[in-house]
Amino acid sequence: MLSKKDAEIISHLRNNARKKITHISREMKIPVTTIYDKVRAHEKTFVKNHVTFLDFPILVLNAKANIAIKVERSSKEELQKFLMGHPNVNSLSKINFGSDFLAEVDFKSIADVENFVESLERNYSISQIQIFSVIEELKKEEFLTKPEHFELV
């Protein structure tokens, strides 16, 4: 389990990975070197990546969807490889409960999403596909952004 100070440092970085260590140090009233050492130690143990969240609609990617896909076993590996390499697939997960994959996709239009799904159905042995168009993201990547979240872990 992490200490309260470690949890607070991580919550600062979950809110803004580019936040300067000197600002975190000032806010927490902990020496910069201590913060730096803890951040480096965490990067070696459980920090996977530092990312930038983009505003896709500003980039004219107005259609976001989650697609649950069930595929015949003979096509599963080939479909996974295709989805892993497709530029419009933002996230891909193996799932259960009636589907094999959950793909989060971003396209310019709903028509592009539909064309993508049609190409999947044409090229792979898809037995079931469900499309969930995202109307509005209400919450994204907020878990562990506050020190009190760590009490839930």
Short mmCIF file of N, CA, C and O in Angstrom, two decimals, residues 45-111:
data_model
loop_
_atom_site.label_atom_id
_atom_site.label_comp_id
_atom_site.label_asym_id
_atom_site.label_seq_id
_atom_site.Cartn_x
_atom_site.Cartn_y
_atom_site.Cartn_z
N THR A 45 8.24 1.34 -11.12
CA THR A 45 7.43 0.25 -10.61
C THR A 45 6.05 0.14 -11.26
O THR A 45 5.68 -0.92 -11.73
N PHE A 46 5.27 1.23 -11.32
CA PHE A 46 3.90 1.07 -11.79
C PHE A 46 3.39 2.13 -12.76
O PHE A 46 2.26 2.02 -13.23
N VAL A 47 4.16 3.12 -13.10
CA VAL A 47 3.73 4.09 -14.10
C VAL A 47 4.02 3.50 -15.47
O VAL A 47 5.16 3.19 -15.79
N LYS A 48 2.95 3.32 -16.27
CA LYS A 48 3.12 2.70 -17.59
C LYS A 48 3.49 3.72 -18.66
O LYS A 48 4.26 3.43 -19.55
N ASN A 49 2.89 4.91 -18.57
CA ASN A 49 3.04 5.86 -19.66
C ASN A 49 2.55 7.24 -19.23
O ASN A 49 1.70 7.34 -18.36
N HIS A 50 3.08 8.26 -19.85
CA HIS A 50 2.58 9.62 -19.67
C HIS A 50 1.89 9.99 -20.98
O HIS A 50 2.48 9.85 -22.05
N VAL A 51 0.63 10.43 -20.90
CA VAL A 51 -0.13 10.67 -22.13
C VAL A 51 -0.72 12.08 -22.15
O VAL A 51 -0.82 12.74 -21.12
N THR A 52 -1.13 12.48 -23.34
CA THR A 52 -1.83 13.74 -23.53
C THR A 52 -3.23 13.41 -24.02
O THR A 52 -3.39 12.65 -24.98
N PHE A 53 -4.25 13.97 -23.38
CA PHE A 53 -5.62 13.76 -23.82
C PHE A 53 -5.96 14.84 -24.84
O PHE A 53 -5.77 16.02 -24.60
N LEU A 54 -6.45 14.40 -25.98
CA LEU A 54 -6.81 15.32 -27.06
C LEU A 54 -8.31 15.56 -27.07
O LEU A 54 -9.10 14.71 -26.69
N ASP A 55 -8.69 16.72 -27.56
CA ASP A 55 -10.10 17.05 -27.77
C ASP A 55 -10.42 16.66 -29.20
O ASP A 55 -10.22 17.43 -30.14
N PHE A 56 -10.90 15.43 -29.41
CA PHE A 56 -11.10 14.89 -30.75
C PHE A 56 -12.05 15.72 -31.61
O PHE A 56 -11.78 15.89 -32.80
N PRO A 57 -13.16 16.25 -31.08
CA PRO A 57 -14.03 17.06 -31.94
C PRO A 57 -13.32 18.29 -32.52
O PRO A 57 -13.59 18.67 -33.66
N ILE A 58 -12.40 18.88 -31.79
CA ILE A 58 -11.64 20.01 -32.34
C ILE A 58 -10.78 19.55 -33.51
O ILE A 58 -10.53 20.29 -34.45
N LEU A 59 -10.36 18.27 -33.47
CA LEU A 59 -9.58 17.70 -34.56
C LEU A 59 -10.48 17.14 -35.66
O LEU A 59 -10.02 16.41 -36.52
N VAL A 60 -11.76 17.47 -35.61
CA VAL A 60 -12.78 17.05 -36.57
C VAL A 60 -12.98 15.53 -36.56
O VAL A 60 -13.23 14.91 -37.57
N LEU A 61 -12.84 14.94 -35.39
CA LEU A 61 -13.18 13.53 -35.19
C LEU A 61 -14.41 13.52 -34.28
O LEU A 61 -14.31 13.46 -33.06
N ASN A 62 -15.57 13.65 -34.91
CA ASN A 62 -16.81 13.88 -34.18
C ASN A 62 -17.59 12.63 -33.84
O ASN A 62 -18.63 12.72 -33.19
N ALA A 63 -17.17 11.48 -34.30
CA ALA A 63 -17.91 10.24 -34.06
C ALA A 63 -17.06 9.29 -33.22
O ALA A 63 -16.06 8.75 -33.68
N LYS A 64 -17.47 9.12 -31.98
CA LYS A 64 -16.81 8.18 -31.08
C LYS A 64 -17.78 7.05 -30.82
O LYS A 64 -18.97 7.28 -30.60
N ALA A 65 -17.28 5.82 -30.86
CA ALA A 65 -18.13 4.66 -30.61
C ALA A 65 -17.34 3.58 -29.89
O ALA A 65 -16.12 3.50 -30.01
N ASN A 66 -18.06 2.78 -29.13
CA ASN A 66 -17.52 1.57 -28.54
C ASN A 66 -18.17 0.41 -29.28
O ASN A 66 -19.40 0.36 -29.40
N ILE A 67 -17.36 -0.50 -29.77
CA ILE A 67 -17.87 -1.60 -30.59
C ILE A 67 -17.50 -2.91 -29.91
O ILE A 67 -16.32 -3.21 -29.71
N ALA A 68 -18.53 -3.68 -29.53
CA ALA A 68 -18.34 -5.00 -28.95
C ALA A 68 -18.42 -6.02 -30.08
O ALA A 68 -19.39 -6.02 -30.85
N ILE A 69 -17.39 -6.85 -30.20
CA ILE A 69 -17.28 -7.76 -31.34
C ILE A 69 -17.11 -9.20 -30.85
O ILE A 69 -16.23 -9.48 -30.02
N LYS A 70 -17.92 -10.08 -31.38
CA LYS A 70 -17.74 -11.52 -31.18
C LYS A 70 -17.35 -12.09 -32.53
O LYS A 70 -18.01 -11.85 -33.53
N VAL A 71 -16.26 -12.82 -32.55
CA VAL A 71 -15.71 -13.33 -33.80
C VAL A 71 -15.48 -14.83 -33.68
O VAL A 71 -15.22 -15.33 -32.58
N GLU A 72 -15.59 -15.53 -34.79
CA GLU A 72 -15.30 -16.96 -34.80
C GLU A 72 -13.83 -17.18 -34.41
O GLU A 72 -12.97 -16.37 -34.74
N ARG A 73 -13.58 -18.25 -33.72
CA ARG A 73 -12.23 -18.55 -33.21
C ARG A 73 -11.18 -18.51 -34.32
O ARG A 73 -10.07 -18.04 -34.13
N SER A 74 -11.54 -18.97 -35.52
CA SER A 74 -10.58 -19.04 -36.63
C SER A 74 -10.11 -17.66 -37.08
O SER A 74 -9.04 -17.54 -37.67
N SER A 75 -10.89 -16.60 -36.82
CA SER A 75 -10.53 -15.25 -37.24
C SER A 75 -10.07 -14.35 -36.10
O SER A 75 -9.71 -13.20 -36.33
N LYS A 76 -10.09 -14.86 -34.87
CA LYS A 76 -9.83 -14.02 -33.70
C LYS A 76 -8.46 -13.36 -33.74
O LYS A 76 -8.32 -12.15 -33.55
N GLU A 77 -7.43 -14.13 -34.00
CA GLU A 77 -6.06 -13.59 -34.00
C GLU A 77 -5.87 -12.56 -35.12
O GLU A 77 -5.27 -11.51 -34.92
N GLU A 78 -6.39 -12.88 -36.29
CA GLU A 78 -6.28 -11.98 -37.44
C GLU A 78 -7.02 -10.66 -37.18
O GLU A 78 -6.51 -9.58 -37.48
N LEU A 79 -8.22 -10.75 -36.60
CA LEU A 79 -8.99 -9.54 -36.29
C LEU A 79 -8.26 -8.71 -35.24
O LEU A 79 -8.16 -7.49 -35.37
N GLN A 80 -7.74 -9.36 -34.21
CA GLN A 80 -7.00 -8.63 -33.17
C GLN A 80 -5.83 -7.87 -33.78
O GLN A 80 -5.62 -6.69 -33.47
N LYS A 81 -5.09 -8.51 -34.64
CA LYS A 81 -3.94 -7.87 -35.29
C LYS A 81 -4.40 -6.65 -36.11
O LYS A 81 -3.79 -5.58 -36.06
N PHE A 82 -5.50 -6.82 -36.84
CA PHE A 82 -6.03 -5.71 -37.64
C PHE A 82 -6.44 -4.53 -36.74
O PHE A 82 -6.08 -3.38 -37.00
N LEU A 83 -7.20 -4.83 -35.69
CA LEU A 83 -7.67 -3.77 -34.79
C LEU A 83 -6.50 -3.08 -34.07
O LEU A 83 -6.52 -1.86 -33.89
N MET A 84 -5.49 -3.85 -33.68
CA MET A 84 -4.32 -3.27 -33.00
C MET A 84 -3.59 -2.28 -33.90
O MET A 84 -3.05 -1.29 -33.43
N GLY A 85 -3.61 -2.51 -35.20
CA GLY A 85 -2.89 -1.64 -36.13
C GLY A 85 -3.73 -0.55 -36.76
O GLY A 85 -3.19 0.31 -37.46
N HIS A 86 -5.03 -0.57 -36.54
CA HIS A 86 -5.90 0.42 -37.21
C HIS A 86 -5.78 1.78 -36.53
O HIS A 86 -5.92 1.89 -35.31
N PRO A 87 -5.52 2.85 -37.29
CA PRO A 87 -5.29 4.16 -36.69
C PRO A 87 -6.51 4.76 -35.98
O PRO A 87 -6.35 5.60 -35.09
N ASN A 88 -7.73 4.34 -36.32
CA ASN A 88 -8.91 4.91 -35.68
C ASN A 88 -9.34 4.16 -34.42
O ASN A 88 -10.26 4.58 -33.74
N VAL A 89 -8.66 3.06 -34.12
CA VAL A 89 -8.96 2.32 -32.89
C VAL A 89 -8.11 2.94 -31.78
O VAL A 89 -6.90 2.80 -31.76
N ASN A 90 -8.78 3.66 -30.88
CA ASN A 90 -8.10 4.37 -29.81
C ASN A 90 -7.72 3.44 -28.67
O ASN A 90 -6.65 3.56 -28.10
N SER A 91 -8.61 2.51 -28.34
CA SER A 91 -8.36 1.53 -27.27
C SER A 91 -8.95 0.20 -27.70
O SER A 91 -9.99 0.16 -28.37
N LEU A 92 -8.32 -0.87 -27.27
CA LEU A 92 -8.82 -2.21 -27.59
C LEU A 92 -8.64 -3.08 -26.37
O LEU A 92 -7.57 -3.11 -25.77
N SER A 93 -9.72 -3.79 -26.02
CA SER A 93 -9.69 -4.69 -24.86
C SER A 93 -10.26 -6.04 -25.24
O SER A 93 -11.20 -6.12 -26.03
N LYS A 94 -9.69 -7.10 -24.66
CA LYS A 94 -10.31 -8.41 -24.72
C LYS A 94 -11.35 -8.42 -23.61
O LYS A 94 -11.06 -8.02 -22.48
N ILE A 95 -12.56 -8.89 -23.95
CA ILE A 95 -13.62 -8.90 -22.96
C ILE A 95 -14.30 -10.26 -22.94
O ILE A 95 -13.98 -11.13 -23.74
N ASN A 96 -15.26 -10.41 -22.03
CA ASN A 96 -16.02 -11.65 -21.96
C ASN A 96 -17.51 -11.33 -22.02
O ASN A 96 -17.89 -10.26 -22.46
N PHE A 97 -18.32 -12.26 -21.58
CA PHE A 97 -19.76 -12.12 -21.52
C PHE A 97 -20.37 -11.90 -22.91
O PHE A 97 -21.05 -10.92 -23.17
N GLY A 98 -20.04 -12.80 -23.80
CA GLY A 98 -20.69 -12.80 -25.10
C GLY A 98 -19.95 -12.08 -26.21
O GLY A 98 -20.40 -12.09 -27.35
N SER A 99 -18.85 -11.43 -25.91
CA SER A 99 -18.05 -10.76 -26.94
C SER A 99 -16.59 -11.08 -26.70
O SER A 99 -16.20 -11.51 -25.62
N ASP A 100 -15.78 -10.85 -27.73
CA ASP A 100 -14.35 -11.10 -27.61
C ASP A 100 -13.54 -9.82 -27.43
O ASP A 100 -12.55 -9.79 -26.71
N PHE A 101 -13.96 -8.75 -28.13
CA PHE A 101 -13.21 -7.50 -28.11
C PHE A 101 -14.14 -6.32 -27.87
O PHE A 101 -15.31 -6.34 -28.27
N LEU A 102 -13.59 -5.30 -27.26
CA LEU A 102 -14.27 -4.01 -27.15
C LEU A 102 -13.30 -2.98 -27.73
O LEU A 102 -12.21 -2.78 -27.20
N ALA A 103 -13.71 -2.37 -28.84
CA ALA A 103 -12.87 -1.38 -29.51
C ALA A 103 -13.49 0.00 -29.34
O ALA A 103 -14.67 0.20 -29.62
N GLU A 104 -12.70 0.93 -28.84
CA GLU A 104 -13.12 2.33 -28.79
C GLU A 104 -12.54 2.98 -30.04
O GLU A 104 -11.33 2.96 -30.24
N VAL A 105 -13.42 3.53 -30.87
CA VAL A 105 -12.97 4.11 -32.14
C VAL A 105 -13.37 5.57 -32.23
O VAL A 105 -14.35 6.01 -31.63
N ASP A 106 -12.59 6.32 -33.00
CA ASP A 106 -12.86 7.73 -33.27
C ASP A 106 -12.75 7.95 -34.77
O ASP A 106 -11.72 7.63 -35.37
N PHE A 107 -13.81 8.50 -35.36
CA PHE A 107 -13.86 8.78 -36.80
C PHE A 107 -14.43 10.18 -37.02
O PHE A 107 -14.96 10.79 -36.09
N LYS A 108 -14.35 10.64 -38.25
CA LYS A 108 -14.90 11.95 -38.60
C LYS A 108 -16.42 11.97 -38.53
O LYS A 108 -17.01 12.95 -38.13
N SER A 109 -17.06 10.86 -38.93
CA SER A 109 -18.52 10.85 -38.98
C SER A 109 -19.06 9.47 -38.62
O SER A 109 -18.33 8.48 -38.67
N ILE A 110 -20.35 9.43 -38.30
CA ILE A 110 -21.02 8.16 -38.03
C ILE A 110 -20.97 7.27 -39.27
O ILE A 110 -20.83 6.05 -39.16
N ALA A 111 -21.06 7.87 -40.44
CA ALA A 111 -20.97 7.09 -41.69
C ALA A 111 -19.63 6.36 -41.76
O ALA A 111 -19.57 5.20 -42.20
#
